[in-house]
CSV table of C-alpha atoms in Angstrom, one decimal:
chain,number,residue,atom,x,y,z
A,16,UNK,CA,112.1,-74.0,-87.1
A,17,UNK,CA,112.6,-76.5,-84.1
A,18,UNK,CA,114.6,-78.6,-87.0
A,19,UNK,CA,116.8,-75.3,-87.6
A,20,UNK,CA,118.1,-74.8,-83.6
A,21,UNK,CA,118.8,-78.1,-83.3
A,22,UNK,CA,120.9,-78.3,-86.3
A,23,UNK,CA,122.6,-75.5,-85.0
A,24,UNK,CA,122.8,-77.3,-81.8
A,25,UNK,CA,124.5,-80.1,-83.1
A,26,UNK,CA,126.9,-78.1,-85.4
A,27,UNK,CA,128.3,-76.2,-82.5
A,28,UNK,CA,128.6,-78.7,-79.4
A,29,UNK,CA,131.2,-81.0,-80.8
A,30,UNK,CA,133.2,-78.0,-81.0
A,31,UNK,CA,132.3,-76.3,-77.4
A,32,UNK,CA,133.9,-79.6,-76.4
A,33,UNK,CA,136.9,-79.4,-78.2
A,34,UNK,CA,137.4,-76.2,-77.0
A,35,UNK,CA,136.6,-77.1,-73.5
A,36,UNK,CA,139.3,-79.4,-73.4
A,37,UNK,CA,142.1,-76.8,-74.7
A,38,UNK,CA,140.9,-74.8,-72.4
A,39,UNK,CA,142.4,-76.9,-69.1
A,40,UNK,CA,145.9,-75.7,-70.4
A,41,UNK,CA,145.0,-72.6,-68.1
A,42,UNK,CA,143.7,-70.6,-70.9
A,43,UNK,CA,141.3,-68.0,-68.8
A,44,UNK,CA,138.9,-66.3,-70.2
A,45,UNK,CA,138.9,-62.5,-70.5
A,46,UNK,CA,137.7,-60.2,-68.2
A,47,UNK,CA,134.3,-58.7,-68.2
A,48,UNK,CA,133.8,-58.4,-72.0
A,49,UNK,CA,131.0,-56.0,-71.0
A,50,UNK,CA,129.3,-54.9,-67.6
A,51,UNK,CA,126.3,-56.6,-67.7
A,52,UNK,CA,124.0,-59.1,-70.3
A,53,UNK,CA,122.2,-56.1,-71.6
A,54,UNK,CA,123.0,-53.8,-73.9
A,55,UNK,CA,120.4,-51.1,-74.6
A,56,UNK,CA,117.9,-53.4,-75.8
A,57,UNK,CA,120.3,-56.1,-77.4
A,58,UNK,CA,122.1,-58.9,-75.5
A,59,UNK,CA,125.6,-59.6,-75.0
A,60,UNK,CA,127.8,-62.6,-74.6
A,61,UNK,CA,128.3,-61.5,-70.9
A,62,UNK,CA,126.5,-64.1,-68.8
A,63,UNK,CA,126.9,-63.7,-64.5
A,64,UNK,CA,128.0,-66.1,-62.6
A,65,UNK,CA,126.2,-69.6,-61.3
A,66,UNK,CA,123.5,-68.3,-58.9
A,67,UNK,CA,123.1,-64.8,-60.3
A,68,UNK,CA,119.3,-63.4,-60.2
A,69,UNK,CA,119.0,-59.7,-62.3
A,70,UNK,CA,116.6,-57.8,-62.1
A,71,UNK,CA,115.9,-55.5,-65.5
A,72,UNK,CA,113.9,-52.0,-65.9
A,73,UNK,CA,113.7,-51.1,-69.9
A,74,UNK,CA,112.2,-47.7,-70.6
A,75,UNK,CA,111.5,-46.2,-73.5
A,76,UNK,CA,109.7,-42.8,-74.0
A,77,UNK,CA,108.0,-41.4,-77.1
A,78,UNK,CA,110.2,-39.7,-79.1
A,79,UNK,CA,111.4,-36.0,-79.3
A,80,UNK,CA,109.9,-34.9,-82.4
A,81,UNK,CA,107.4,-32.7,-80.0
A,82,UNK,CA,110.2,-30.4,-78.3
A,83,UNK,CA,109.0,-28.7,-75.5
A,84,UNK,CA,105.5,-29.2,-76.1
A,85,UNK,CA,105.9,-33.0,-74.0
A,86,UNK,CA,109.6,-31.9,-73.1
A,87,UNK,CA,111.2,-34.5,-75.6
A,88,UNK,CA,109.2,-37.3,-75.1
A,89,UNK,CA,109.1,-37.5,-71.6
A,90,UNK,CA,105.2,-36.8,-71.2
A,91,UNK,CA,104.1,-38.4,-74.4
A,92,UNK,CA,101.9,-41.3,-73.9
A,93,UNK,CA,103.7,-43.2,-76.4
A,94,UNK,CA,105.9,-45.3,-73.9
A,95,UNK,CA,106.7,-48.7,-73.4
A,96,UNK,CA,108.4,-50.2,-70.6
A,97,UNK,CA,109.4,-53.8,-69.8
A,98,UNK,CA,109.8,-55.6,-66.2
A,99,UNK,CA,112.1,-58.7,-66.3
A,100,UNK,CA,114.2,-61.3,-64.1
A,101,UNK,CA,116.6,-63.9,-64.8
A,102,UNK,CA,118.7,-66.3,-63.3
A,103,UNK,CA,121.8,-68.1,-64.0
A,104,UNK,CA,121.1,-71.7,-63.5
A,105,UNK,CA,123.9,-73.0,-64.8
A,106,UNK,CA,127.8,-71.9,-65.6
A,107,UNK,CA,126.8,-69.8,-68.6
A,108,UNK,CA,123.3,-70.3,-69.0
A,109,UNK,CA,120.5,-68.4,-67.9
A,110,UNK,CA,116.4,-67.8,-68.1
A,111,UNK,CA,114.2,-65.6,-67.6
A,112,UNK,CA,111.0,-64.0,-68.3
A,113,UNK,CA,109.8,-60.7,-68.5
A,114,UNK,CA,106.6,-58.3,-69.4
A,115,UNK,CA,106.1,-55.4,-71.3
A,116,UNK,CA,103.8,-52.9,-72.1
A,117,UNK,CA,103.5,-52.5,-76.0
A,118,UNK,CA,101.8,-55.5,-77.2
A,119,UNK,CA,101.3,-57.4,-73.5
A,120,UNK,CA,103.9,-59.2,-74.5
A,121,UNK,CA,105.3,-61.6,-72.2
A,122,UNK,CA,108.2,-63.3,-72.9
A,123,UNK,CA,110.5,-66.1,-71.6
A,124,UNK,CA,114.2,-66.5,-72.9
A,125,UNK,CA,117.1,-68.2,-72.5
A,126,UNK,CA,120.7,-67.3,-73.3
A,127,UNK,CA,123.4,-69.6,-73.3
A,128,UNK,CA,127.2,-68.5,-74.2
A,129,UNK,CA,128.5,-72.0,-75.3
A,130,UNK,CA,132.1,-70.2,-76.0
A,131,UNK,CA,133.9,-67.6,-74.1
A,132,UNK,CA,137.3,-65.5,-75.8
A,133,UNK,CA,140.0,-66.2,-73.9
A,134,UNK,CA,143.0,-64.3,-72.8
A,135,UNK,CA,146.0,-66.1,-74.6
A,136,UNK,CA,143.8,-66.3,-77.4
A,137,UNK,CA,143.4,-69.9,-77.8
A,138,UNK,CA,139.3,-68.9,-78.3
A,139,UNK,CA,139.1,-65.7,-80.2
A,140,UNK,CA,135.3,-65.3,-79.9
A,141,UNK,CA,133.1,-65.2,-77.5
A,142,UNK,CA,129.5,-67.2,-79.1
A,143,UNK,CA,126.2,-67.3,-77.7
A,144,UNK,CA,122.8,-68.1,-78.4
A,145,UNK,CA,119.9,-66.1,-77.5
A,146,UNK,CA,116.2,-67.1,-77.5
A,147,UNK,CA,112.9,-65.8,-77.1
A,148,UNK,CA,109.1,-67.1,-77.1
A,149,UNK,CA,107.1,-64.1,-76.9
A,150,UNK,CA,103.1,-64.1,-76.1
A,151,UNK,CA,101.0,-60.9,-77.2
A,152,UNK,CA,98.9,-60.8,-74.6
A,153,UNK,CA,96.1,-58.5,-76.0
A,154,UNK,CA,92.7,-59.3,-76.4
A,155,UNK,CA,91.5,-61.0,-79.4
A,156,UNK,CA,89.9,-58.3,-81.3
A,157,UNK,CA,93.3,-56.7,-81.3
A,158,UNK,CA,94.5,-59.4,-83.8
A,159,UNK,CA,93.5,-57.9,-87.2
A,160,UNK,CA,92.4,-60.3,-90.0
A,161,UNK,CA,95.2,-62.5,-90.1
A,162,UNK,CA,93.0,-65.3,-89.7
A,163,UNK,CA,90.5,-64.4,-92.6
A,164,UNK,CA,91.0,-66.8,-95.7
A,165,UNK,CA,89.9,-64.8,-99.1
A,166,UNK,CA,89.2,-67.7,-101.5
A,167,UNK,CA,87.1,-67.5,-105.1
A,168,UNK,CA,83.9,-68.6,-103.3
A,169,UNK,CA,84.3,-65.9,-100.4
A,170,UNK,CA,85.8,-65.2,-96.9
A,171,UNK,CA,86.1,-68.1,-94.4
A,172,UNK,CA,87.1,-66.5,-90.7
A,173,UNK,CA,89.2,-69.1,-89.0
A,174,UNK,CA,88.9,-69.2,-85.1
A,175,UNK,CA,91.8,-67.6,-83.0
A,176,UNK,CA,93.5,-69.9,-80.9
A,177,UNK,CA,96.4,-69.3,-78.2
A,178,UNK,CA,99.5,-70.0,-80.4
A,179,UNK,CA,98.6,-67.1,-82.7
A,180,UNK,CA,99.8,-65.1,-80.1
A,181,UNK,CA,103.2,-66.7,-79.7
A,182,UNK,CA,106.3,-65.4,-82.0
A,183,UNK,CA,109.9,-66.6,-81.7
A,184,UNK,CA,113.0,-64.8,-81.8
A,185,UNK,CA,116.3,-66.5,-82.1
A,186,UNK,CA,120.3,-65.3,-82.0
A,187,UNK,CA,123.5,-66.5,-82.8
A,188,UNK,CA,126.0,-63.6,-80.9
A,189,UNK,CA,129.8,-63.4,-81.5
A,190,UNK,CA,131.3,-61.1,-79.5
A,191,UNK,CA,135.4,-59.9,-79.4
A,192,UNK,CA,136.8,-58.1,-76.5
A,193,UNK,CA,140.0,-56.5,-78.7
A,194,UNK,CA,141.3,-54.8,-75.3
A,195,UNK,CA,140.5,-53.0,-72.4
A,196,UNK,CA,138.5,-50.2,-74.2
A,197,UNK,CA,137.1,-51.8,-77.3
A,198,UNK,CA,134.3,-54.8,-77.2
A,199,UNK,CA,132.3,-55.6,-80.7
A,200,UNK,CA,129.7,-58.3,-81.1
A,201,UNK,CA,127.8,-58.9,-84.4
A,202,UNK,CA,125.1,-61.7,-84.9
A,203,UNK,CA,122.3,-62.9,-87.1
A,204,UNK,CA,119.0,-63.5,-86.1
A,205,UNK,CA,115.9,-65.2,-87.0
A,206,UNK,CA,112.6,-63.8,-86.4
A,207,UNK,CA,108.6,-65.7,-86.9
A,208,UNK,CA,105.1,-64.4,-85.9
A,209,UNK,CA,102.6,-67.1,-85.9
A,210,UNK,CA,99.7,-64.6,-86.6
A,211,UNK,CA,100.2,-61.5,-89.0
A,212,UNK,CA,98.4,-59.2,-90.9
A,213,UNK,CA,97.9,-60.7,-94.3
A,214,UNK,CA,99.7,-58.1,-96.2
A,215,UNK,CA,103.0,-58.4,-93.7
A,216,UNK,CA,105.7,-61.7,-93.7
A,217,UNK,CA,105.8,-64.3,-90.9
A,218,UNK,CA,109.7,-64.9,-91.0
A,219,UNK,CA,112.7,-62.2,-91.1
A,220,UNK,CA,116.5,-62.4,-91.0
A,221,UNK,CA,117.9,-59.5,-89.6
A,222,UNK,CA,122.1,-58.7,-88.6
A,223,UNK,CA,122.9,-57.4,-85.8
A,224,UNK,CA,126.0,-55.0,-84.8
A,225,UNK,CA,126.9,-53.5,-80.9
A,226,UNK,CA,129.8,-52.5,-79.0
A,227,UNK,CA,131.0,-50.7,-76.2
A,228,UNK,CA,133.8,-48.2,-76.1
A,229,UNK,CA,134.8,-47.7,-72.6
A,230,UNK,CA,136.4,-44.1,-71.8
A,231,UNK,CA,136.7,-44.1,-67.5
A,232,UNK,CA,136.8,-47.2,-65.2
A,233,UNK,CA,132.9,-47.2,-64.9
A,234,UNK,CA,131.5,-45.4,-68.2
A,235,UNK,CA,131.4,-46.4,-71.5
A,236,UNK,CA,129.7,-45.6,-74.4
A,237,UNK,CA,127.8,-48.1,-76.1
A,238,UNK,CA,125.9,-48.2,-80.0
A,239,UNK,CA,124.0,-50.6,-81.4
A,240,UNK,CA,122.8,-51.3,-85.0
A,241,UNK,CA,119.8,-53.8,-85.9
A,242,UNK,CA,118.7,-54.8,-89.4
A,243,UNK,CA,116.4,-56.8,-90.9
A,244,UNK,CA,116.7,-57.9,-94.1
A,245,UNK,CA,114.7,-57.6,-97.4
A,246,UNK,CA,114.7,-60.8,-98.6
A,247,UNK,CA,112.5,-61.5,-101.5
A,248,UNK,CA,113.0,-65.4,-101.6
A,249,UNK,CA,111.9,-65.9,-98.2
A,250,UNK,CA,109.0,-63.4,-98.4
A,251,UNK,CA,105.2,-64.7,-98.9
A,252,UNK,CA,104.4,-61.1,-100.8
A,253,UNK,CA,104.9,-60.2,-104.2
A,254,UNK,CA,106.9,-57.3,-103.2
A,255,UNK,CA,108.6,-57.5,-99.2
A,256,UNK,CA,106.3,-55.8,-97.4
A,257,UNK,CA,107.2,-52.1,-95.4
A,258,UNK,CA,108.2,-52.3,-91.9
A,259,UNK,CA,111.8,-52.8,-92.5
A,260,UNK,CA,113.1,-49.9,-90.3
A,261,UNK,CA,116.6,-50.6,-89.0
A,262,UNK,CA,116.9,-50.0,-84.9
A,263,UNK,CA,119.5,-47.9,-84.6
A,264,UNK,CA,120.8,-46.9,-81.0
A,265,UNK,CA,123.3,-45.6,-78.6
A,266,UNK,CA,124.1,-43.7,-75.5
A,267,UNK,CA,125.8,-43.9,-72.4
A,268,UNK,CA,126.8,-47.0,-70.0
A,269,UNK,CA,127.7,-46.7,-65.9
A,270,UNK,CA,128.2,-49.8,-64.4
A,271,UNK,CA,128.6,-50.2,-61.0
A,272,UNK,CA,129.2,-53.4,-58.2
A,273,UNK,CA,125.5,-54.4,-58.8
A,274,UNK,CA,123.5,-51.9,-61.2
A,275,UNK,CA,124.4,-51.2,-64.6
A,276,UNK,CA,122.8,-47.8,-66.3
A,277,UNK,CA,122.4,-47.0,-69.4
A,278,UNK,CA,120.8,-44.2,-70.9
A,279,UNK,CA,120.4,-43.7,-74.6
A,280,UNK,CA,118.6,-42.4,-77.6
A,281,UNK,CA,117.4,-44.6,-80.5
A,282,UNK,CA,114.6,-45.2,-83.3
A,283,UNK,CA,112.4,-47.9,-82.0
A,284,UNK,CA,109.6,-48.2,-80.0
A,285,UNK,CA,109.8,-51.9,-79.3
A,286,UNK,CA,112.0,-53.4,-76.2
A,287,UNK,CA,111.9,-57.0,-77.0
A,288,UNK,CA,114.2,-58.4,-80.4
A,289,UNK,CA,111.3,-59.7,-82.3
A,290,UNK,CA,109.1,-56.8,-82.1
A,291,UNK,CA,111.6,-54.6,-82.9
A,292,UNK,CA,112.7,-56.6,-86.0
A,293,UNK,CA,109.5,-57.3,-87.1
A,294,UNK,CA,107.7,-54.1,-86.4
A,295,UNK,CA,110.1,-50.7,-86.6
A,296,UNK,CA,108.6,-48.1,-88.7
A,297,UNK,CA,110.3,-45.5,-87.2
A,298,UNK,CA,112.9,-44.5,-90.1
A,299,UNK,CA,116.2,-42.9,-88.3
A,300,UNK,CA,115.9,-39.5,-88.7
A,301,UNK,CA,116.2,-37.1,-85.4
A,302,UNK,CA,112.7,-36.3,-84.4
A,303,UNK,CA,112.3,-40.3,-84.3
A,304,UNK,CA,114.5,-40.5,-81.7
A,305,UNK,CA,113.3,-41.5,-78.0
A,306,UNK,CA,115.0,-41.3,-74.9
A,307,UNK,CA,115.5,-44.6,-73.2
A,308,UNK,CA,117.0,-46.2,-70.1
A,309,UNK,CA,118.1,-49.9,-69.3
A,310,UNK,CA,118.6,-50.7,-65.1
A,311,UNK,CA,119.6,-54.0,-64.3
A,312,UNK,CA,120.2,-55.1,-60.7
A,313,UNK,CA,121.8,-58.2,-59.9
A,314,UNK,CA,121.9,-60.3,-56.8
A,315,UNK,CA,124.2,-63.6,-56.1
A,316,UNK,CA,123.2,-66.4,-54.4
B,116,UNK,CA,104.9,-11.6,-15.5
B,117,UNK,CA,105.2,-12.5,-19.1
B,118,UNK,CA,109.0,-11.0,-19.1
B,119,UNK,CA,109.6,-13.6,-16.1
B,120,UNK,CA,108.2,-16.5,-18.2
B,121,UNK,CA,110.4,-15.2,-21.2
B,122,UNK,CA,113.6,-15.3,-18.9
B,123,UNK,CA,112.9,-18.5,-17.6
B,124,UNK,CA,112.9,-20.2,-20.8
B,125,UNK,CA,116.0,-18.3,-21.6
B,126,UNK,CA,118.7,-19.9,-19.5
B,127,UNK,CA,117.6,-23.5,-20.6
B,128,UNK,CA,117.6,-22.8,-24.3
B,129,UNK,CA,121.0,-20.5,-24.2
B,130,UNK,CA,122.2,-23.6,-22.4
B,131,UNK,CA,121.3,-26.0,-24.7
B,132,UNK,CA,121.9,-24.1,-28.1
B,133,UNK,CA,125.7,-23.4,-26.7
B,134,UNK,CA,125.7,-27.1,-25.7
B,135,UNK,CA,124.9,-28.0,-29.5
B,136,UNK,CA,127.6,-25.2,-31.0
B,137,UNK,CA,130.2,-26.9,-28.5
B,138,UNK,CA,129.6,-30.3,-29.3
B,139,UNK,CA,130.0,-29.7,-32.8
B,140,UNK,CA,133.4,-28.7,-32.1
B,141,UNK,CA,134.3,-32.1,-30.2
B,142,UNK,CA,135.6,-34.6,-32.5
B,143,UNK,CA,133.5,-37.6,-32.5
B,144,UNK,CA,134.8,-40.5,-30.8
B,145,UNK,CA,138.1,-41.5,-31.6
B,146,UNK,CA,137.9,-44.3,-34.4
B,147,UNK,CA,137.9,-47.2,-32.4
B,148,UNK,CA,137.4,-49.1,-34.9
B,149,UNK,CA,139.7,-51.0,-35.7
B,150,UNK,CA,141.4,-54.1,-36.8
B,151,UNK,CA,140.4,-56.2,-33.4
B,152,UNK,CA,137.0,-57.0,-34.3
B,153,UNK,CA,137.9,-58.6,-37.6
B,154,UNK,CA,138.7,-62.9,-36.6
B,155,UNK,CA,140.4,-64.0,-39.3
B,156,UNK,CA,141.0,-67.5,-39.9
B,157,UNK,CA,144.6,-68.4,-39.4
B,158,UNK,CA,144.3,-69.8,-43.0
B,159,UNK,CA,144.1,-66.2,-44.5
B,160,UNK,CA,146.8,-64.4,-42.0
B,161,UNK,CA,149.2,-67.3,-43.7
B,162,UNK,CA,148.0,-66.9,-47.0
B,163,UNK,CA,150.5,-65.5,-49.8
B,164,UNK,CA,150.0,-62.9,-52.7
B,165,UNK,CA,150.9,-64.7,-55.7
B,166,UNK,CA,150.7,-61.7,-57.9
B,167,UNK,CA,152.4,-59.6,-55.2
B,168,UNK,CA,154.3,-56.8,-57.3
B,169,UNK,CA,153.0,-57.8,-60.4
B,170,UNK,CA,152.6,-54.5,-62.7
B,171,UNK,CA,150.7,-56.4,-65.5
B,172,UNK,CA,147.6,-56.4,-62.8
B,173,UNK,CA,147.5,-52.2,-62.0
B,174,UNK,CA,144.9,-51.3,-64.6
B,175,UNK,CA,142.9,-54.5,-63.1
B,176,UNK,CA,143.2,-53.5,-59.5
B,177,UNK,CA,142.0,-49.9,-60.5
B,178,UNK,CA,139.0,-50.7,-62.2
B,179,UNK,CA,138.3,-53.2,-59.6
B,180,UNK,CA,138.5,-50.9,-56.7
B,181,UNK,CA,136.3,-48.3,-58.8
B,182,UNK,CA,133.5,-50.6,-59.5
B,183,UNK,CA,133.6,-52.3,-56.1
B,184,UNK,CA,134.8,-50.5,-53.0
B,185,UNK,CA,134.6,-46.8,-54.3
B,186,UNK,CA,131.3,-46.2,-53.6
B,187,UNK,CA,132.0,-46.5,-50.1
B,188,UNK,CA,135.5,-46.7,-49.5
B,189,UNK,CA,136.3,-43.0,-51.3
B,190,UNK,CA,138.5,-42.1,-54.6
B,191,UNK,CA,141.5,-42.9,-52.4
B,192,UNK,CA,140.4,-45.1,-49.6
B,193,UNK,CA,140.1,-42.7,-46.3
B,194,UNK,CA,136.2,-44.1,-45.8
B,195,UNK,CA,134.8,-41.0,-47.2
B,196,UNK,CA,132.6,-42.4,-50.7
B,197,UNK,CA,128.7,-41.6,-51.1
B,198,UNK,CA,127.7,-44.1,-49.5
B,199,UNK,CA,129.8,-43.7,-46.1
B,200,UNK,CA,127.8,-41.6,-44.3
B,201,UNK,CA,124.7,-44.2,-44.4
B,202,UNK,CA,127.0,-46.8,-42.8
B,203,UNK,CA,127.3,-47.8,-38.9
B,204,UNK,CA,130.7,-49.2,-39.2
B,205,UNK,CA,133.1,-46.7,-39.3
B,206,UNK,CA,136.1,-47.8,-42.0
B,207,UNK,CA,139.4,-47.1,-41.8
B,208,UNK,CA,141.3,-45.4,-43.9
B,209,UNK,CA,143.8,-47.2,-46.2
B,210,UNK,CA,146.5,-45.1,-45.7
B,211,UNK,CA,146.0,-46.0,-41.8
B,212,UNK,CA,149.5,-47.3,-40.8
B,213,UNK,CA,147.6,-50.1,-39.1
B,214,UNK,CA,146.0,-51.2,-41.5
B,215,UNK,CA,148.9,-51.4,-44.2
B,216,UNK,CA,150.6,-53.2,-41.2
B,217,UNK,CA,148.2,-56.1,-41.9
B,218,UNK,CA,149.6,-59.6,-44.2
B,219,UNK,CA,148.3,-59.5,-47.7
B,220,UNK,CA,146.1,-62.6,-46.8
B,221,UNK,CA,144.3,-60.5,-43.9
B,222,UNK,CA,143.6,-57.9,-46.3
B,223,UNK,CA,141.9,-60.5,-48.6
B,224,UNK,CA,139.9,-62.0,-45.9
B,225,UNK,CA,138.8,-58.3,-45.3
B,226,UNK,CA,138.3,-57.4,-49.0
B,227,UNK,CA,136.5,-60.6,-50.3
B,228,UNK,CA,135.1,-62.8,-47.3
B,229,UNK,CA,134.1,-59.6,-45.7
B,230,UNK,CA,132.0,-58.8,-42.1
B,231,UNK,CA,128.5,-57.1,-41.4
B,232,UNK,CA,128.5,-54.0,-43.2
B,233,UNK,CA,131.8,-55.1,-46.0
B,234,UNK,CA,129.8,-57.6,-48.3
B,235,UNK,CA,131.1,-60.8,-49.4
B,236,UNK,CA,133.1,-60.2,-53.0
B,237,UNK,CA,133.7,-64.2,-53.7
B,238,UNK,CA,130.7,-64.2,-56.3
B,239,UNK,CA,131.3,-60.9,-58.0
B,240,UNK,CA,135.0,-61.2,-58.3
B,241,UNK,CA,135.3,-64.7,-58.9
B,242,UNK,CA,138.7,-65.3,-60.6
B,243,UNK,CA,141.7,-65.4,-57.6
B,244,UNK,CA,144.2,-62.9,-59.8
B,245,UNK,CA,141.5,-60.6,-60.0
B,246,UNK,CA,141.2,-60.2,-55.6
B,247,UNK,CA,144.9,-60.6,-55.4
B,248,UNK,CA,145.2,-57.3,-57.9
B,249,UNK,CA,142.3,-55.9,-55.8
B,250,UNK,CA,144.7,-56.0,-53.0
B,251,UNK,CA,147.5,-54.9,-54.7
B,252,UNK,CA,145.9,-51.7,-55.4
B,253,UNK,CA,144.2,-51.6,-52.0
B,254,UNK,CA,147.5,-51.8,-50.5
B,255,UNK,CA,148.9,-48.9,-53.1
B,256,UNK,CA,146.6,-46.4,-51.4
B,257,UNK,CA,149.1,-45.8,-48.5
């Protein structure tokens, strides 16, 4: 996989360089493709500026299949929630790390928009590349029997060791901000476990569709559309195992100076990419949707 | 006795709640506020608006000034958003001949270097068109 991101590395820099020297003929690029670096649970091409720390609150409750008996969600115990800060170290590149709940996960990522659109046009796309290390922080007996080997002569358990906890998520983004009302990304992902059940696949490829449609100076709605794909070749089962559940989302975006808010509905229970591409069962249907809410602060320094 | 006691909390207390019901008519103090405690660098009072009249830059300004200043300067500028009441300064409305008296560049210093209670905008509006159609729209509101 390493080999993979930096072949992609080294496909895309000669031409971030090419593009960085067009872009001294005063070539700008466009404003504020979005209001902030998170979208629902997806990210955008929108990096802050040098110096930027954000702060991020992801909630999502259990969904509202109960009615009134947990008032939609709101009092089931099925929650998850996920702390996380990031910083902008660099012109267009930022870390970060967060926790969540489901899983213990914690995860560190990087995003790094190596193209922005510009205004005259001379860049049509914005690109960026997203990454993720995740580690399930759970305790061991939580694992399952993915490290059990079934051979002819019988069962060998294998021990557990730290980087069965680790999975990787990885992004290409393009993004297009057609005009003042209308921004669109797409992208393709890749997506491994270390550990996993034996009857489930390490690896997924999934696509990736969100946008914002903004309707006042500070509101806009925003969708989003995640899918991973059923890929027989690159699947170690016979048939591709269940758990293909696309994440489908959207609802409603206020952005302000600092805070951007967005509350939504969607299908999945997970808050960080891999998990959700890796693990949505919820099919999208109505009573599998969840309330959800995405606060990010932001402070410059 | 006790009627005595009653009366001579009486006078006091119909002295003090008239006290409040008249003070509540009084204006408060007369904005003092003003322009004098601002120092701006002669650098900024000579500074020129590039993008002065420039119509392209309306829809910029307006957004701007909603995601920015509205909170706490008001729909229209008079002071009078949310978050005004929690403030010590006291702003001055945009429409406040004074005020639209200033040069463009004094507006900017206002608007983007900003003092005490005004935050600093340089970081969160980086790009120079953008302030100058901040202040375009600013100076709109008269």
């Amino acid at each position: 996989m390493k080999n993979y991101i930096l072949m992609l590395l080294l496909t895309v820099m000669p031409f971030s360089g090419i593009f960085a020297q067009e872009e001294e003929v005063k070539d700008k690029p466009v404003r504020a493709p979005f209001a902030s670096g998170y979208l629902i649970d997806n990210q955008t091409t929108m990096i802050p500026i040098k110096g930027t720390l954000e702060f991020a609150i992801q909630h999502k409750f259990g969904t509202i299949e109960n009615g009134k008996s947990d008032f939609f969600g709101i009092y089931a115990p099925a929650a998850n929630i996920r702390l996380a800060l990031d910083y902008v170290f660099f012109k267009n590149f930022q870390a970060g790390i967060g926790l969540s709940k489901e899983r213990m996960y914690t995860d560190l990522n990087a995003k790094w928009t190596i193209l922005e659109q510009t205004r005259e046009n001379t860049i049509p796309v914005a690109v960026a590349l997203y990454g993720v290390v995740a580690i399930d922080g759970r305790n061991e007996s939580a694992f399952g029997t993915g490290k059990t080997w079934h051979s002819g002569e019988g069962k060998t358990e294998f021990d557990f060791n730290f980087p069965d906890r680790l999975s990787y998520f990885s992004q290409l983004i393009i993004g297009r901000k057609f005009n003042h009302w209308l921004s669109l990304q797409t992208g393709v992902s890749f997506t491994h476990y270390n550990l996993v059940d034996p009857e489930f696949d390490h690896d997924k490829i999934g696509l990736h569709f969100n946008g914002r449609i903004n309707f006042s100076p500070q509101s806009s709605f925003i969708f989003n559309y995640d899918a991973p794909l059923k890929i027989q070749q690159i699947s170690e089962q016979l048939e591709v195992p269940p758990h293909h559940q696309s994440n489908v989302s959207f609802g409603v975006e206020i952005a302000t100076s600092t805070h951007a808010f967005q509350i939504y509905m969607g299908n999945s229970k997970g808050i960080i990419p891999q998990d959700i591409m890796m693990w949505n069962s919820n099919k999208f249907s109505w009573e599998n949707l969840a309330f959800g809410f995405t606060i990010t602060r932001i402070w410059n320094f | 006795m006790k009627k005595g006691k009653i009366k001579f909390l009486t006078y006091p207390l119909v002295v003090l709640f008239s006290g409040i019901l008249l003070a509540a008519f009084v204006s408060p103090t007369e904005s003092t506020e003003t322009l004098d405690n601002w120092d701006i660098p002669a650098k900024y009072k000579e500074m020129k608006n590039p993008h002065a009249g420039d119509k392209s830059l309306d829809r910029v300004g307006k957004m701007l000034y909603a995601k920015h200043c509205k909170s706490c300067h008001g729909n229209v500028g008079l002071g009078d958003g949310p978050k005004a009441a929690s403030m010590t300064a006291h702003m001055i409305p945009f429409n406040d001949a004074k005020f639209q008296a200033q040069t463009d560049g004094e507006i900017y210093y206002q608007s983007i270097i900003g003092m005490d209670e005004m935050p600093n905008f340089e970081k969160k509006i980086p790009d120079e068109e953008d302030r100058w159609a901040l202040i375009n729209f600013v100076r709109s509101l008269k």
